[in-house]
C-alpha atoms as one frame of an Amber mdcrd trajectory, in Angstrom:
protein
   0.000   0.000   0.000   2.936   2.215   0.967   4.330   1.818  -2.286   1.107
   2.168  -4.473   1.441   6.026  -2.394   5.071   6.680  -3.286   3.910   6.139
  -7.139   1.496   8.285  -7.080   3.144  10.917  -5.194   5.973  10.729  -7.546
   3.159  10.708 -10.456   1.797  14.024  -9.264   5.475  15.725  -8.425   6.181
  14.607 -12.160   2.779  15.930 -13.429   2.889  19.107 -11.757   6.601  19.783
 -12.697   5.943  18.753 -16.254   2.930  21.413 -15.920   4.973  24.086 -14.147
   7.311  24.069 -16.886   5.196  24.432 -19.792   3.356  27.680 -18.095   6.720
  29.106 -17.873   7.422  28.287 -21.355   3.891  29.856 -22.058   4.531  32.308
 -20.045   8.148  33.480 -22.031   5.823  33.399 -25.348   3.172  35.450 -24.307
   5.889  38.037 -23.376   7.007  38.182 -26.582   4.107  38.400 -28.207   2.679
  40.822 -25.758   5.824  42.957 -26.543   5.133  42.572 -30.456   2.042  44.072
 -30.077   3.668  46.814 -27.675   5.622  47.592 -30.727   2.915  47.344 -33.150
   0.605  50.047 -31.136   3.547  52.208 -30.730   3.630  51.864 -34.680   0.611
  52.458 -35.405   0.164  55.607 -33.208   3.206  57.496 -33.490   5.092  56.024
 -36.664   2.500  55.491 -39.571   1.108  58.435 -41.407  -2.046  57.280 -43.114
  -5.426  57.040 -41.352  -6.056  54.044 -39.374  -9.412  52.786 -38.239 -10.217
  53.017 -34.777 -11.927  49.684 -34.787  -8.407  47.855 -35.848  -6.423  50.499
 -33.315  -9.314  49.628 -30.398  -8.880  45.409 -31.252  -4.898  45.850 -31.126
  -5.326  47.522 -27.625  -8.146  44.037 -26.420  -5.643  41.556 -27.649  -2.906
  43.464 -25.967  -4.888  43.383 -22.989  -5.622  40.086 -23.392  -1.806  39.140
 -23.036  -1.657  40.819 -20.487  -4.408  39.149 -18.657  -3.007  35.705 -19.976
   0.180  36.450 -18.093  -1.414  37.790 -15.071  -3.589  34.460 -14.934  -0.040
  32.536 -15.155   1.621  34.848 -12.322  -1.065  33.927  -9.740  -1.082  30.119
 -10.664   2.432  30.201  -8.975   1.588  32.568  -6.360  -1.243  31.349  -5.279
  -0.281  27.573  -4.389  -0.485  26.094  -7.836  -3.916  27.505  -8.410  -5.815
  29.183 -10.931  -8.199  31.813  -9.448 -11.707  31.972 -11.141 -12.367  35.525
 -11.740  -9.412  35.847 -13.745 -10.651  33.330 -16.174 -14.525  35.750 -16.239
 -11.999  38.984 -16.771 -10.027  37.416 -19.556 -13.664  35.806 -21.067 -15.210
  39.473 -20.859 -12.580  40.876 -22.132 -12.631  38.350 -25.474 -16.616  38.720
 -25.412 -15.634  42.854 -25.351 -12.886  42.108 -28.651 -15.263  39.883 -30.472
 -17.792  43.210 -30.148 -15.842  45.562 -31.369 -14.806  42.854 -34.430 -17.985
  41.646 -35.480 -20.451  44.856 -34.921 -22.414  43.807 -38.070 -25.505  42.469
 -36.505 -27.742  43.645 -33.675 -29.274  40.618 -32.314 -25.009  39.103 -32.174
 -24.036  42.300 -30.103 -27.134  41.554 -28.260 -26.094  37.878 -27.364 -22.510
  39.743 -26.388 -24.015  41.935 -23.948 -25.952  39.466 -22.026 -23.212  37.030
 -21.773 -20.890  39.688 -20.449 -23.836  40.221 -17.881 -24.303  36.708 -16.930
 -20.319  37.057 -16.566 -20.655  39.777 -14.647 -22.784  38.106 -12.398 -21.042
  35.207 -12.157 -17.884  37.555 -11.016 -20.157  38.783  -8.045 -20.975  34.982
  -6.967 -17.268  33.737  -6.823 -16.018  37.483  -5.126 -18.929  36.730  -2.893
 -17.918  32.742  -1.915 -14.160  34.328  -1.861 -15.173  37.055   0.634 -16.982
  34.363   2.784 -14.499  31.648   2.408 -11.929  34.710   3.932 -14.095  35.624
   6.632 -14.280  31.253   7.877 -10.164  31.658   7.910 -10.659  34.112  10.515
């Protein structure tokens, strides 16, 4: 039996290890890319001369946000005990819900279904920071 627990321990030190790396990895390519689009903003705002539409400045700024959010998701995995927090997941799904708006603005009754599901994510953000705020309070 003791043995049978020693596997699996080692199992799940090699799993977690094997998953640790590959965020990091992740991590270094999101950084990269997040700094690509750094450069591309900059590019677009200060070096190019010809009109650009605000739709394709305001979707540069979402993705770039998106890194962002992608990278700050990865940061509190390994500060927060090998854990992914749930609201950062709802941010980073409003936030794609808010790119695929400004993107695909064609049709009412689609921005429609956008609005409402960044509502229902809305109030899904209130029900976990509610459950956190009450899990804190039993720690005390």
């Amino acid at each position: 039996m003791r043995d049978l627990q020693r596997k699996t321990a080692f199992i799940a030190v090699f799993l977690q290890t094997v998953l640790n790396f590959t965020l990091t990895i992740l991590a270094m390519i999101l950084v990269v890319f997040l700094l690509k689009k750094t450069v591309f903003i900059f590019d677009v705002l200060l070096i190019q001369n010809e009109e650009v539409g605000y739709f394709y400045l305001a979707e540069g700024i979402i993705v770039y946000f998106l890194y962002f959010e992608f990278i700050s998701l990865i940061i509190k995995y390994f500060t927060h005990n090998y854990h992914f927090p749930l609201r950062y997941f709802i941010y980073i799904g409003i936030t794609a819900i808010i790119r695929l708006i400004i993107i695909d603005h064609e049709h009412p009754h689609t921005i429609l279904l956008y609005a409402l599901a960044i509502v229902l994510l809305v109030f899904a953000l209130l029900i976990a920071n509610h459950s956190n705020m009450k899990d804190d309070d039993q720690l005390d």
